[in-house]
């Protein structure tokens, strides 16, 4: 019985649809999904090119606003846009390339675009047959893999060529003003005070990550090592934790303001919008809260055995009880209880090794 179900599922997966097919956002962003015989980087590159074309046509008004929704996520809300999908694609592509030791996505794109664009332009097939599509995607795979393998050699050549094209030298006024100069190469005699006139250069996350793990004694810094490890293995949990500073100020302020002053029943009868009109400070906190809540409300875990709460975007027209912590009753304040449970759980997971030693 199970084997029959698996067989039918595989048959359904093998069915290819001509044209564009809308998918759920969660599926599109999944790094585990397999798209035919393409590697994940090839799939992300081709997706990015596709949505870039849609975005360009949107800007030159070749596509009207109503028709654009055909290219949104299947479960998209009213705040979706082609640009947001492009940003999602870019972020995932950056993460996937970083796993292959490529930390500059712009340079990598410059490497592959000539060959990819030539392949697309010279393609005369209608792409209606699966074999033709598979051949095209395999050629794209080869271009991507070749570029990944040659990236280390290409990087310095690209930088030098770029400087020559722009006629940028370290000791020109233009390069100094544009801060493209390597200030360490400037003569201290000619520029004795130059260090006071440029911003300090801090390493990127990717640069710091590489530098840190190149140290032989990096385990001497267990908290930092475990945090960096978690950013790679538990990136979704880290992203959720990053919203704590947006959410917590409103919740603590609301608890102090309303605790022991109104009942749960009264809180359900008060609209958040009305409270914000009379409290400018709370209104400011709520703006940040919405930014954070928007990032996480679809990713909350189960609070208890009662099951997963339905997705709820908390906004001004909701009742006050939604922002007052309460784990006794489903819905309402249980959303806040759930997100705090997740905050605490994920933070403890990151530092569990330290706690367990004590």
C-alpha positions as a Markdown table, in Angstrom:
| # | Residue | x | y | z |
|---|---|---|---|---|
| 1 | Unk | 0.0 | 0.0 | 0.0 |
| 2 | Unk | 2.7 | 2.4 | 1.0 |
| 3 | Unk | 4.8 | 1.5 | -2.0 |
| 4 | Unk | 1.9 | 2.3 | -4.3 |
| 5 | Unk | 1.4 | 5.7 | -2.6 |
| 6 | Unk | 5.1 | 6.5 | -3.0 |
| 7 | Unk | 5.0 | 5.4 | -6.7 |
| 8 | Unk | 2.0 | 7.6 | -7.4 |
| 9 | Unk | 3.7 | 10.6 | -5.6 |
| 10 | Unk | 6.8 | 10.1 | -7.7 |
| 11 | Unk | 4.7 | 10.0 | -10.8 |
| 12 | Unk | 3.0 | 13.3 | -9.9 |
| 13 | Unk | 6.4 | 14.9 | -9.1 |
| 14 | Unk | 7.7 | 13.8 | -12.6 |
| 15 | Unk | 4.9 | 15.6 | -14.4 |
| 16 | Unk | 6.3 | 18.8 | -15.9 |
| 17 | Unk | 4.1 | 21.8 | -16.7 |
| 18 | Unk | 4.9 | 24.1 | -19.6 |
| 19 | Unk | 5.1 | 27.7 | -18.6 |
| 20 | Unk | 5.2 | 29.4 | -15.2 |
| 21 | Unk | 3.8 | 27.6 | -12.1 |
| 22 | Unk | 3.1 | 29.4 | -8.9 |
| 23 | Unk | 4.4 | 27.8 | -5.8 |
| 24 | Unk | 4.2 | 28.4 | -2.0 |
| 25 | Unk | 6.7 | 30.8 | -0.6 |
| 26 | Unk | 8.0 | 28.1 | 1.8 |
| 27 | Unk | 8.6 | 25.7 | -1.1 |
| 28 | Unk | 10.4 | 28.4 | -3.2 |
| 29 | Unk | 12.7 | 29.3 | -0.3 |
| 30 | Unk | 13.4 | 25.7 | 0.7 |
| 31 | Unk | 17.0 | 24.7 | 0.2 |
| 32 | Unk | 16.2 | 21.0 | 0.4 |
| 33 | Unk | 14.0 | 20.8 | -2.6 |
| 34 | Unk | 15.3 | 19.1 | -5.8 |
| 35 | Unk | 14.4 | 20.7 | -9.2 |
| 36 | Unk | 15.0 | 18.2 | -11.9 |
| 37 | Unk | 18.7 | 17.6 | -12.4 |
| 38 | Unk | 19.8 | 21.2 | -11.6 |
| 39 | Unk | 22.0 | 21.9 | -8.7 |
| 40 | Unk | 20.6 | 24.5 | -6.3 |
| 41 | Unk | 22.9 | 27.3 | -7.5 |
| 42 | Unk | 21.9 | 26.8 | -11.1 |
| 43 | Unk | 18.2 | 26.9 | -10.1 |
| 44 | Unk | 18.6 | 30.1 | -8.1 |
| 45 | Unk | 20.6 | 31.8 | -10.9 |
| 46 | Unk | 17.9 | 30.9 | -13.5 |
| 47 | Unk | 15.1 | 32.0 | -11.1 |
| 48 | Unk | 16.9 | 35.3 | -10.5 |
| 49 | Unk | 17.3 | 35.9 | -14.3 |
| 50 | Unk | 13.6 | 35.1 | -14.8 |
| 51 | Unk | 12.3 | 37.4 | -12.1 |
| 52 | Unk | 14.8 | 40.1 | -13.2 |
| 53 | Unk | 13.1 | 40.0 | -16.6 |
| 54 | Unk | 9.7 | 40.3 | -15.0 |
| 55 | Unk | 10.9 | 43.2 | -12.8 |
| 56 | Unk | 12.3 | 45.0 | -15.9 |
| 57 | Unk | 9.0 | 44.6 | -17.8 |
| 58 | Unk | 7.2 | 45.9 | -14.8 |
| 59 | Unk | 9.3 | 49.0 | -14.7 |
| 60 | Unk | 8.9 | 49.8 | -18.4 |
| 61 | Unk | 5.2 | 49.0 | -18.0 |
| 62 | Unk | 5.0 | 46.1 | -20.4 |
| 63 | Unk | 3.2 | 44.2 | -17.7 |
| 64 | Unk | 0.2 | 45.8 | -15.9 |
| 65 | Unk | 0.0 | 45.8 | -12.1 |
| 66 | Unk | -2.9 | 43.3 | -11.9 |
| 67 | Unk | -1.1 | 40.7 | -14.1 |
| 68 | Unk | 2.0 | 40.8 | -11.9 |
| 69 | Unk | 0.2 | 38.8 | -9.2 |
| 70 | Unk | 0.4 | 35.8 | -11.6 |
| 71 | Unk | 4.1 | 35.6 | -10.7 |
| 72 | Unk | 3.8 | 36.0 | -6.9 |
| 73 | Unk | 4.0 | 33.2 | -4.4 |
| 74 | Unk | 0.9 | 31.1 | -4.4 |
| 75 | Unk | 0.3 | 32.0 | -0.7 |
| 76 | Unk | 1.4 | 35.7 | -1.1 |
| 77 | Unk | -0.3 | 38.4 | 0.8 |
| 78 | Unk | -1.1 | 41.9 | -0.4 |
| 79 | Unk | 2.4 | 43.1 | 0.5 |
| 80 | Unk | 4.2 | 40.8 | -2.1 |
| 81 | Unk | 6.2 | 42.2 | -5.0 |
| 82 | Unk | 8.6 | 41.0 | -7.7 |
| 83 | Unk | 11.4 | 43.0 | -6.0 |
| 84 | Unk | 10.8 | 41.1 | -2.7 |
| 85 | Unk | 11.0 | 37.8 | -4.6 |
| 86 | Unk | 14.3 | 39.0 | -6.2 |
| 87 | Unk | 15.7 | 39.8 | -2.8 |
| 88 | Unk | 14.7 | 36.4 | -1.5 |
| 89 | Unk | 16.4 | 34.8 | -4.4 |
| 90 | Unk | 19.5 | 36.9 | -4.0 |
| 91 | Unk | 19.8 | 36.1 | -0.3 |
| 92 | Unk | 19.5 | 32.3 | -0.8 |
| 93 | Unk | 21.9 | 32.5 | -3.7 |
| 94 | Unk | 24.4 | 34.3 | -1.5 |
| 95 | Unk | 24.1 | 31.6 | 1.2 |
| 96 | Unk | 24.5 | 28.8 | -1.3 |
| 97 | Unk | 27.5 | 30.4 | -3.0 |
| 98 | Unk | 29.1 | 31.0 | 0.4 |
| 99 | Unk | 28.9 | 27.2 | 1.1 |
| 100 | Unk | 31.1 | 26.8 | -2.0 |
| 101 | Unk | 33.6 | 29.4 | -0.7 |
| 102 | Unk | 32.4 | 32.3 | -2.9 |
| 103 | Unk | 31.8 | 35.4 | -0.8 |
| 104 | Unk | 31.3 | 38.0 | -3.6 |
| 105 | Unk | 28.1 | 37.3 | -5.5 |
| 106 | Unk | 28.5 | 40.3 | -7.8 |
| 107 | Unk | 31.8 | 39.0 | -9.2 |
| 108 | Unk | 30.4 | 35.5 | -9.6 |
| 109 | Unk | 27.4 | 36.9 | -11.5 |
| 110 | Unk | 29.8 | 38.8 | -13.8 |
| 111 | Unk | 31.7 | 35.5 | -14.4 |
| 112 | Unk | 28.7 | 33.6 | -15.6 |
| 113 | Unk | 26.4 | 36.1 | -17.3 |
| 114 | Unk | 28.3 | 36.2 | -20.6 |
| 115 | Unk | 28.1 | 32.4 | -21.1 |
| 116 | Unk | 24.5 | 32.1 | -19.6 |
| 117 | Unk | 23.2 | 35.0 | -21.8 |
| 118 | Unk | 24.8 | 33.5 | -24.9 |
| 119 | Unk | 23.2 | 30.2 | -24.1 |
| 120 | Unk | 19.8 | 31.8 | -23.7 |
| 121 | Unk | 20.1 | 34.1 | -26.8 |
| 122 | Unk | 21.3 | 31.3 | -29.1 |
| 123 | Unk | 18.7 | 28.9 | -27.9 |
| 124 | Unk | 16.2 | 28.3 | -30.7 |
| 125 | Unk | 14.2 | 25.5 | -29.1 |
| 126 | Unk | 10.6 | 26.0 | -27.9 |
| 127 | Unk | 11.4 | 24.2 | -24.6 |
| 128 | Unk | 8.2 | 22.2 | -24.9 |
| 129 | Unk | 9.9 | 18.8 | -24.6 |
| 130 | Unk | 11.5 | 17.6 | -21.3 |
| 131 | Unk | 14.6 | 16.3 | -23.1 |
| 132 | Unk | 15.3 | 19.7 | -24.6 |
| 133 | Unk | 14.8 | 21.4 | -21.2 |
| 134 | Unk | 17.0 | 18.9 | -19.5 |
| 135 | Unk | 19.8 | 19.5 | -22.0 |
| 136 | Unk | 19.5 | 23.3 | -21.6 |
| 137 | Unk | 19.6 | 23.0 | -17.8 |
| 138 | Unk | 22.6 | 20.6 | -18.0 |
| 139 | Unk | 24.5 | 23.2 | -20.0 |
| 140 | Unk | 23.7 | 25.8 | -17.4 |
| 141 | Unk | 24.9 | 23.4 | -14.7 |
| 142 | Unk | 28.2 | 23.0 | -16.5 |
| 143 | Unk | 28.7 | 26.8 | -16.8 |
| 144 | Unk | 28.0 | 27.3 | -13.1 |
| 145 | Unk | 30.3 | 24.5 | -11.9 |
| 146 | Unk | 33.1 | 25.7 | -14.2 |
| 147 | Unk | 32.7 | 29.2 | -12.8 |
| 148 | Unk | 32.8 | 27.9 | -9.2 |
| 149 | Unk | 36.0 | 26.0 | -9.9 |
| 150 | Unk | 37.6 | 29.0 | -11.5 |
| 151 | Unk | 36.4 | 31.6 | -9.1 |
| 152 | Unk | 39.7 | 31.8 | -7.1 |
| 153 | Unk | 41.7 | 32.5 | -10.3 |
| 154 | Unk | 39.1 | 34.9 | -11.7 |
| 155 | Unk | 38.7 | 37.1 | -8.6 |
| 156 | Unk | 42.0 | 39.0 | -8.7 |
| 157 | Unk | 41.8 | 39.3 | -12.5 |
| 158 | Unk | 38.3 | 40.9 | -12.2 |
| 159 | Unk | 39.5 | 43.4 | -9.6 |
| 160 | Unk | 42.5 | 44.4 | -11.7 |
| 161 | Unk | 40.5 | 44.7 | -15.0 |
| 162 | Unk | 37.8 | 46.7 | -13.2 |
| 163 | Unk | 40.4 | 49.1 | -11.9 |
| 164 | Unk | 41.9 | 49.5 | -15.4 |
| 165 | Unk | 38.5 | 50.1 | -17.0 |
| 166 | Unk | 37.7 | 52.8 | -14.4 |
| 167 | Unk | 41.2 | 54.1 | -14.5 |
| 168 | Unk | 41.4 | 53.9 | -10.7 |
| 169 | Unk | 44.8 | 54.1 | -9.0 |
| 170 | Unk | 45.3 | 54.2 | -5.3 |
| 171 | Unk | 47.0 | 57.6 | -5.3 |
| 172 | Unk | 44.5 | 59.6 | -7.3 |
| 173 | Unk | 42.1 | 62.2 | -5.8 |
| 174 | Unk | 39.2 | 60.4 | -7.5 |
| 175 | Unk | 39.9 | 57.0 | -5.8 |
| 176 | Unk | 40.6 | 58.7 | -2.5 |
| 177 | Unk | 37.3 | 60.6 | -2.5 |
| 178 | Unk | 35.4 | 57.5 | -3.7 |
| 179 | Unk | 37.2 | 55.4 | -1.0 |
| 180 | Unk | 38.3 | 52.8 | -3.5 |
| 181 | Unk | 41.9 | 53.3 | -2.4 |
| 182 | Unk | 43.8 | 50.9 | -0.4 |
| 183 | Unk | 44.9 | 53.5 | 2.2 |
| 184 | Unk | 47.7 | 51.3 | 3.4 |
| 185 | Unk | 49.5 | 51.7 | 0.1 |
| 186 | Unk | 49.5 | 55.5 | 0.3 |
| 187 | Unk | 52.8 | 57.2 | 1.1 |
| 188 | Unk | 52.8 | 58.5 | 4.7 |
| 189 | Unk | 55.0 | 61.4 | 3.5 |
| 190 | Unk | 52.5 | 62.6 | 0.9 |
| 191 | Unk | 49.4 | 61.8 | 3.0 |
| 192 | Unk | 50.5 | 62.2 | 6.6 |
| 193 | Unk | 46.9 | 62.7 | 8.0 |
| 194 | Unk | 45.0 | 60.5 | 5.6 |
| 195 | Unk | 43.9 | 58.0 | 8.3 |
| 196 | Unk | 41.8 | 60.8 | 9.9 |
| 197 | Unk | 39.7 | 61.3 | 6.8 |
| 198 | Unk | 38.3 | 57.8 | 5.9 |
| 199 | Unk | 35.9 | 55.5 | 7.7 |
| 200 | Unk | 37.3 | 52.4 | 9.3 |
| 201 | Unk | 36.8 | 49.2 | 7.3 |
| 202 | Unk | 35.1 | 46.5 | 9.2 |
| 203 | Unk | 35.0 | 42.9 | 8.0 |
| 204 | Unk | 31.8 | 41.4 | 6.5 |
| 205 | Unk | 30.2 | 38.5 | 8.3 |
| 206 | Unk | 31.5 | 36.2 | 5.5 |
| 207 | Unk | 35.0 | 37.6 | 5.9 |
| 208 | Unk | 35.0 | 37.2 | 9.6 |
| 209 | Unk | 33.6 | 33.7 | 9.4 |
| 210 | Unk | 36.4 | 32.6 | 7.1 |
| 211 | Unk | 39.1 | 34.4 | 9.2 |
| 212 | Unk | 37.8 | 32.9 | 12.4 |
| 213 | Unk | 37.8 | 29.3 | 11.2 |
| 214 | Unk | 41.2 | 29.7 | 9.7 |
| 215 | Unk | 42.6 | 30.1 | 13.3 |
| 216 | Unk | 43.9 | 26.8 | 14.6 |
| 217 | Unk | 42.9 | 27.7 | 18.2 |
| 218 | Unk | 39.4 | 29.0 | 17.4 |
| 219 | Unk | 37.9 | 26.5 | 20.0 |
| 220 | Unk | 39.5 | 28.8 | 22.6 |
| 221 | Unk | 36.4 | 31.0 | 21.9 |
| 222 | Unk | 33.6 | 28.5 | 22.4 |
| 223 | Unk | 30.7 | 31.1 | 22.6 |
| 224 | Unk | 31.7 | 32.8 | 19.4 |
| 225 | Unk | 32.5 | 29.4 | 17.7 |
| 226 | Unk | 29.1 | 28.0 | 18.7 |
| 227 | Unk | 27.3 | 31.2 | 17.6 |
| 228 | Unk | 28.9 | 31.1 | 14.1 |
| 229 | Unk | 28.2 | 27.4 | 13.8 |
| 230 | Unk | 24.5 | 28.1 | 14.7 |
| 231 | Unk | 24.3 | 30.8 | 12.0 |
| 232 | Unk | 25.0 | 28.2 | 9.4 |
| 233 | Unk | 23.2 | 25.2 | 10.8 |
| 234 | Unk | 20.2 | 27.0 | 12.4 |
| 235 | Unk | 19.9 | 30.1 | 10.2 |
| 236 | Unk | 16.1 | 30.3 | 10.4 |
| 237 | Unk | 16.3 | 30.2 | 14.2 |
| 238 | Unk | 18.9 | 33.0 | 14.2 |
| 239 | Unk | 16.7 | 35.1 | 12.0 |
| 240 | Unk | 13.8 | 34.7 | 14.4 |
| 241 | Unk | 16.0 | 35.7 | 17.3 |
| 242 | Unk | 17.1 | 38.8 | 15.4 |
| 243 | Unk | 13.6 | 40.2 | 15.8 |
| 244 | Unk | 13.6 | 40.1 | 19.6 |
| 245 | Unk | 14.8 | 43.8 | 19.9 |
| 246 | Unk | 11.8 | 44.9 | 17.7 |
| 247 | Unk | 9.2 | 42.9 | 19.6 |
| 248 | Unk | 10.3 | 43.0 | 23.3 |
| 249 | Unk | 10.0 | 46.8 | 24.0 |
| 250 | Unk | 6.3 | 46.9 | 23.2 |
| 251 | Unk | 5.5 | 43.7 | 25.1 |
| 252 | Unk | 7.3 | 44.8 | 28.3 |
| 253 | Unk | 5.8 | 48.3 | 28.1 |
| 254 | Unk | 2.3 | 46.9 | 27.6 |
| 255 | Unk | 2.6 | 44.5 | 30.5 |
| 256 | Unk | 3.8 | 47.3 | 32.8 |
| 257 | Unk | 1.0 | 49.6 | 31.6 |
| 258 | Unk | -2.0 | 47.1 | 31.8 |
| 259 | Unk | -0.9 | 44.5 | 34.3 |
| 260 | Unk | -3.4 | 44.3 | 37.2 |
| 261 | Unk | -5.3 | 47.2 | 35.7 |
| 262 | Unk | -7.6 | 45.6 | 33.2 |
| 263 | Unk | -9.1 | 42.1 | 33.0 |
| 264 | Unk | -8.7 | 39.6 | 30.1 |
| 265 | Unk | -12.3 | 40.3 | 29.1 |
| 266 | Unk | -11.7 | 44.0 | 29.0 |
| 267 | Unk | -8.5 | 43.5 | 27.0 |
| 268 | Unk | -10.6 | 41.7 | 24.3 |
| 269 | Unk | -12.9 | 44.7 | 24.0 |
| 270 | Unk | -10.1 | 47.3 | 23.6 |
| 271 | Unk | -8.8 | 48.0 | 20.1 |
| 272 | Unk | -5.0 | 48.5 | 19.8 |
| 273 | Unk | -5.5 | 51.5 | 17.4 |
| 274 | Unk | -7.5 | 53.4 | 20.0 |
| 275 | Unk | -4.8 | 52.9 | 22.6 |
| 276 | Unk | -2.1 | 54.1 | 20.2 |
| 277 | Unk | -3.9 | 57.3 | 19.5 |
| 278 | Unk | -3.6 | 58.3 | 23.1 |
| 279 | Unk | -0.1 | 57.1 | 23.7 |
| 280 | Unk | 2.6 | 58.3 | 21.2 |
| 281 | Unk | 5.4 | 56.3 | 22.8 |
| 282 | Unk | 3.4 | 53.1 | 22.5 |
| 283 | Unk | 2.6 | 54.0 | 18.9 |
| 284 | Unk | 6.3 | 54.3 | 18.2 |
| 285 | Unk | 7.0 | 50.9 | 19.8 |
| 286 | Unk | 4.1 | 49.3 | 17.9 |
| 287 | Unk | 5.6 | 50.4 | 14.6 |
| 288 | Unk | 8.8 | 48.4 | 15.4 |
| 289 | Unk | 6.7 | 45.5 | 16.8 |
| 290 | Unk | 4.9 | 45.2 | 13.5 |
| 291 | Unk | 8.2 | 45.0 | 11.6 |
| 292 | Unk | 9.4 | 42.2 | 13.8 |
| 293 | Unk | 6.1 | 40.4 | 13.9 |
| 294 | Unk | 5.8 | 40.4 | 10.1 |
| 295 | Unk | 9.1 | 38.5 | 9.9 |
| 296 | Unk | 8.2 | 35.7 | 12.3 |
| 297 | Unk | 4.4 | 35.2 | 12.7 |
| 298 | Unk | 4.4 | 32.5 | 10.0 |
| 299 | Unk | 7.3 | 30.6 | 11.7 |
| 300 | Unk | 6.0 | 30.1 | 15.3 |
| 301 | Unk | 6.3 | 26.6 | 16.8 |
| 302 | Unk | 3.6 | 24.8 | 18.8 |
| 303 | Unk | 3.3 | 26.1 | 22.3 |
| 304 | Unk | 1.9 | 22.9 | 23.8 |
| 305 | Unk | -0.1 | 19.8 | 22.9 |
| 306 | Unk | -3.1 | 22.0 | 21.9 |
| 307 | Unk | -1.5 | 22.2 | 18.4 |
| 308 | Unk | -0.2 | 25.0 | 16.2 |
| 309 | Unk | -1.9 | 28.3 | 16.4 |
| 310 | Unk | -3.3 | 29.7 | 13.1 |
| 311 | Unk | -1.2 | 32.4 | 11.5 |
| 312 | Unk | -2.1 | 35.8 | 12.9 |
| 313 | Unk | -0.6 | 39.1 | 11.7 |
| 314 | Unk | -1.2 | 41.4 | 14.7 |
| 315 | Unk | -2.0 | 44.9 | 13.6 |
| 316 | Unk | -3.8 | 48.0 | 14.8 |
| 317 | Unk | -7.4 | 46.7 | 14.3 |
| 318 | Unk | -6.8 | 43.7 | 16.6 |
| 319 | Unk | -7.8 | 43.7 | 20.3 |
| 320 | Unk | -5.3 | 44.6 | 23.0 |
| 321 | Unk | -5.3 | 41.0 | 24.4 |
| 322 | Unk | -3.1 | 40.0 | 21.4 |
| 323 | Unk | -0.1 | 41.9 | 22.7 |
| 324 | Unk | -0.6 | 40.9 | 26.4 |
| 325 | Unk | 1.3 | 37.7 | 27.3 |
| 326 | Unk | -1.2 | 34.9 | 28.2 |
| 327 | Unk | -0.6 | 31.1 | 27.8 |
| 328 | Unk | -4.0 | 30.0 | 29.4 |
| 329 | Unk | -6.3 | 30.6 | 26.4 |
| 330 | Unk | -5.7 | 29.7 | 22.8 |
| 331 | Unk | -5.3 | 32.6 | 20.4 |
| 332 | Unk | -5.0 | 36.2 | 21.8 |
| 333 | Unk | -2.0 | 36.5 | 24.2 |
| 334 | Unk | -0.9 | 32.9 | 23.5 |
| 335 | Unk | 0.8 | 34.2 | 20.3 |
| 336 | Unk | 3.1 | 36.4 | 22.5 |
| 337 | Unk | 3.7 | 33.4 | 24.9 |
| 338 | Unk | 4.6 | 31.3 | 21.9 |
| 339 | Unk | 7.1 | 33.7 | 20.4 |
| 340 | Unk | 8.8 | 34.2 | 23.8 |
| 341 | Unk | 9.0 | 30.4 | 24.2 |
| 342 | Unk | 10.7 | 30.2 | 20.8 |
| 343 | Unk | 13.1 | 33.1 | 21.7 |
| 344 | Unk | 14.1 | 31.3 | 24.9 |
| 345 | Unk | 14.3 | 27.8 | 23.4 |
| 346 | Unk | 16.4 | 28.9 | 20.4 |
| 347 | Unk | 18.8 | 31.0 | 22.5 |
| 348 | Unk | 19.3 | 28.1 | 24.9 |
| 349 | Unk | 20.0 | 25.7 | 22.0 |
| 350 | Unk | 22.8 | 28.0 | 20.9 |
| 351 | Unk | 24.4 | 28.2 | 24.3 |
| 352 | Unk | 23.3 | 24.8 | 25.6 |
| 353 | Unk | 26.9 | 23.5 | 25.5 |
| 354 | Unk | 28.0 | 26.2 | 27.9 |
| 355 | Unk | 25.1 | 25.6 | 30.2 |
| 356 | Unk | 25.6 | 21.8 | 30.2 |
| 357 | Unk | 29.2 | 22.2 | 31.3 |
| 358 | Unk | 28.1 | 23.9 | 34.5 |
